[in-house]
Coordinates of C-alpha atoms in Angstrom, one line a residue:
X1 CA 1.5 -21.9 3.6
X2 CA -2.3 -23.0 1.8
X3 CA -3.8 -20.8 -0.1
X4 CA -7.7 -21.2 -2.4
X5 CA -7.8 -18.7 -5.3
X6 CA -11.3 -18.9 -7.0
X7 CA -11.2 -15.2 -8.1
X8 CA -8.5 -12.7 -9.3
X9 CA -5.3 -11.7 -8.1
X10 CA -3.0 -9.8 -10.2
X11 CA 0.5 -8.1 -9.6
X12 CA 1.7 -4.9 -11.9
X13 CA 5.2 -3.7 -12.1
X14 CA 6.1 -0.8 -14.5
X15 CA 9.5 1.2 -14.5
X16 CA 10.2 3.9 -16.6
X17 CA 13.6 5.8 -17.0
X18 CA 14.7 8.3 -19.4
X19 CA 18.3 10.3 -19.3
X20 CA 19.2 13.6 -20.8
X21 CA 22.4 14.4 -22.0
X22 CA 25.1 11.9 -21.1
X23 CA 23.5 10.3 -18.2
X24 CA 22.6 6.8 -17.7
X25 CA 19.1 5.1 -17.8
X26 CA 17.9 1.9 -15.8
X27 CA 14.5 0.4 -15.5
X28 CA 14.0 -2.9 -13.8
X29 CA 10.4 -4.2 -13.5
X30 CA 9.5 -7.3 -11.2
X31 CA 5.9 -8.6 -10.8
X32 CA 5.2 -11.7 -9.1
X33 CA 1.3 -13.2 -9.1
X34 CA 1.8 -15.8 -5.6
X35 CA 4.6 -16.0 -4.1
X36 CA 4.5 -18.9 -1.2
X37 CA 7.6 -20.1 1.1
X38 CA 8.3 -22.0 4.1
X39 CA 11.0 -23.2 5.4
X40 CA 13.3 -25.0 8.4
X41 CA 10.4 -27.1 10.0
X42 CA 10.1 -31.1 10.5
X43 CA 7.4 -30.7 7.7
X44 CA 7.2 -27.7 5.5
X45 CA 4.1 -27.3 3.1
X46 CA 3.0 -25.1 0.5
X47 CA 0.1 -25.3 -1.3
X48 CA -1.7 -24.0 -3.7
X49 CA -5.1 -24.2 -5.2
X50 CA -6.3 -22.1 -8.2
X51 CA -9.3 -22.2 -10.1
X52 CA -9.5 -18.3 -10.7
X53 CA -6.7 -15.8 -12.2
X54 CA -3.4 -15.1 -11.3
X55 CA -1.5 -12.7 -13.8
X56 CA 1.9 -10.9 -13.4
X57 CA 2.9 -8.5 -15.8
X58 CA 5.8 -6.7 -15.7
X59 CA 7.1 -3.8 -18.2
X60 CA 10.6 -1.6 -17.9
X61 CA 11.1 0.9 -20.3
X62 CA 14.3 3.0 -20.8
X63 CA 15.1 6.0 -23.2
X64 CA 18.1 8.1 -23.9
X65 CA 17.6 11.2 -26.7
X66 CA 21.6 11.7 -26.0
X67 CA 24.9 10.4 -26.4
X68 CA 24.3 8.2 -23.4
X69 CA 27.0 5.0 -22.1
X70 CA 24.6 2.9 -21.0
X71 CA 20.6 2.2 -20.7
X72 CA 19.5 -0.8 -19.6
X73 CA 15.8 -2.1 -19.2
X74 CA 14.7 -5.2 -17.6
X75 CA 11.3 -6.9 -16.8
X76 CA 10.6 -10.1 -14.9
X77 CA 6.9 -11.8 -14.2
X78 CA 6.5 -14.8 -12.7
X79 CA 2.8 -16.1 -12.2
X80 CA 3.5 -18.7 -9.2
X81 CA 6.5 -19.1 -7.3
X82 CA 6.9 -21.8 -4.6
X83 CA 9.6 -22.9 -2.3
X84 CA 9.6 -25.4 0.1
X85 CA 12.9 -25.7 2.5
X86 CA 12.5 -28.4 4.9
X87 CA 15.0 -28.5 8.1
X88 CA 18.2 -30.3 6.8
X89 CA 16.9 -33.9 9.1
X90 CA 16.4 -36.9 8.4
X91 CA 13.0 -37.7 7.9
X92 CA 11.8 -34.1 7.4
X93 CA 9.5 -33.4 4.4
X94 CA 9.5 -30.8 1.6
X95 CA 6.3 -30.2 -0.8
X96 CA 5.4 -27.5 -3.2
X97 CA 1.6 -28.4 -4.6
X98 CA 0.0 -26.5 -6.9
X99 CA -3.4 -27.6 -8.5
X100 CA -4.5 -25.3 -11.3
X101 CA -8.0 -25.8 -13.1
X102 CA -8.1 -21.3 -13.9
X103 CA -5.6 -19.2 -15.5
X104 CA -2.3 -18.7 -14.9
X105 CA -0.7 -15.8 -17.3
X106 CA 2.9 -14.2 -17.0
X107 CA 3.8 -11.3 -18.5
X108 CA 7.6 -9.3 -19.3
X109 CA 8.3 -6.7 -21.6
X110 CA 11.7 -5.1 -21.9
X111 CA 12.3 -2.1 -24.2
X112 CA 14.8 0.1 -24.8
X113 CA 15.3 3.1 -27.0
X114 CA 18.8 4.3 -27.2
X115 CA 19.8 7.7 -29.8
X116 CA 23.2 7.9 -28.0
X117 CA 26.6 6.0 -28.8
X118 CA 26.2 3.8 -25.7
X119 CA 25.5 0.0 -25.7
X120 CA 22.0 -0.7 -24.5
X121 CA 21.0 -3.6 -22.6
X122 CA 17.5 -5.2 -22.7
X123 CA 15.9 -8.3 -21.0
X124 CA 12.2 -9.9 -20.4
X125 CA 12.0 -13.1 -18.5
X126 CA 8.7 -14.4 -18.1
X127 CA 7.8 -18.1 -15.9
X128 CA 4.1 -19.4 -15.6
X129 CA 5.1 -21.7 -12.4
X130 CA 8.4 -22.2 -10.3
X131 CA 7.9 -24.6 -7.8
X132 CA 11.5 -25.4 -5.4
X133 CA 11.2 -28.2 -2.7
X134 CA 15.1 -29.3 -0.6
X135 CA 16.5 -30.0 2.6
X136 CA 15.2 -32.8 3.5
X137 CA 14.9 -36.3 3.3
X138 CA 11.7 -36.2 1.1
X139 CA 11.7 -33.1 -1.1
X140 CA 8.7 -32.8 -4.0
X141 CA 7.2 -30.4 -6.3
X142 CA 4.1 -31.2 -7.9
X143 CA 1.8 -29.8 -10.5
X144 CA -1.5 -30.9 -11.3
X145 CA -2.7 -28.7 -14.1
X146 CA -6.2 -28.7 -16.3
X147 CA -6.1 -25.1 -16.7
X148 CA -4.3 -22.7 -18.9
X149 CA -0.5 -21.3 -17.5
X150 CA 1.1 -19.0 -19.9
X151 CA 4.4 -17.4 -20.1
X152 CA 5.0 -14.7 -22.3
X153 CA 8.4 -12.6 -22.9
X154 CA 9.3 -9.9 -25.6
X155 CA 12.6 -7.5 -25.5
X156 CA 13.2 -4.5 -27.8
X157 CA 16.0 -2.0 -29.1
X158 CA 15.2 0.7 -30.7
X159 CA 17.7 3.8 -31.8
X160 CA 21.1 4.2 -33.3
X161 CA 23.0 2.8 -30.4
X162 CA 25.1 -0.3 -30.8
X163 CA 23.3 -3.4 -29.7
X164 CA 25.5 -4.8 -26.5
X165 CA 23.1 -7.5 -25.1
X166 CA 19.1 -8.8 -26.1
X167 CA 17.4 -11.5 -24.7
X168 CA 13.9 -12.6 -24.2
X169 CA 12.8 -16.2 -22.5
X170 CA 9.5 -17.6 -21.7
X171 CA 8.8 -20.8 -19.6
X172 CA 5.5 -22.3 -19.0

């Protein structure tokens, strides 16, 4: 799998849920910018070269005005993800490549605004670049980077609920 970006691509995910009375609330938001795999071949490949844009934002909102059990909101954006699964033989070869001289940006915001009782979850995960290479005898990942990549998370609780779980993390 190759693939020249000298322009923009860009992947959106917003989810929004609000409850009434005692029901429940979920939002889950995923945006991935590239996503490249191959996989069970001799030699598998994937490549990537990037002197544009690649953004992934992803946002998940949930709200509950009631006395609610549980709302839970959770956004993930990853800007490249690359996986390389080779066939398992000896001698077989494995590579994720990416070479970035543009911008690679990922987004995730979580929020959650809970009036009710209930315990509101809430989580952003953002990742600039995943890169995965295995089965096989030679299995690499490589990143040559003289660009920008940028990962950034944020979770929120709002309300008079009690706080069960919050977390926000960022990798570049």
């Amino acid at each position: 799998a190759e693939l020249f970006n000298t322009g923009s691509i860009s992947a959106s995910a917003y989810a929004s849920a609000s409850s009434r009375g005692t029901d429940e609330a979920y939002a889950t938001a995923i945006a991935v910018g590239v996503h490249q795999s191959a996989s069970n071949a001799q030699t598998v490949l994937v490549t990537l070269t990037n002197s544009g844009d690649i953004l992934a934002d992803a946002t998940a909102k949930a709200f509950t005005p009631g006395t609610v059990t549980e709302a839970t909101a959770s956004a993930s954006a990853v800007g490249v993800s690359q996986e390389a699964h080779g066939s398992g033989t000896s001698g077989s070869i494995a590579r994720a490549v990416l070479s970035n001289s543009g911008n690679i940006t990922a987004t995730a915001f979580g929020s959650v605004n809970s009036q009710g009782s209930g315990s509101p979850d809430v989580s952003a995960t953002a990742i600039g670049v995943n890169q995965f290479a295995d089965s096989a005898g030679a299995a690499s990942a490589s990143l040559t980077n003289s660009g920008d990549i940028s990962a950034f998370a944020t979770a929120d609780i709002s309300g008079g609920g009690l706080v069960n779980e919050i977390s926000a993390t960022a990798s570049a």
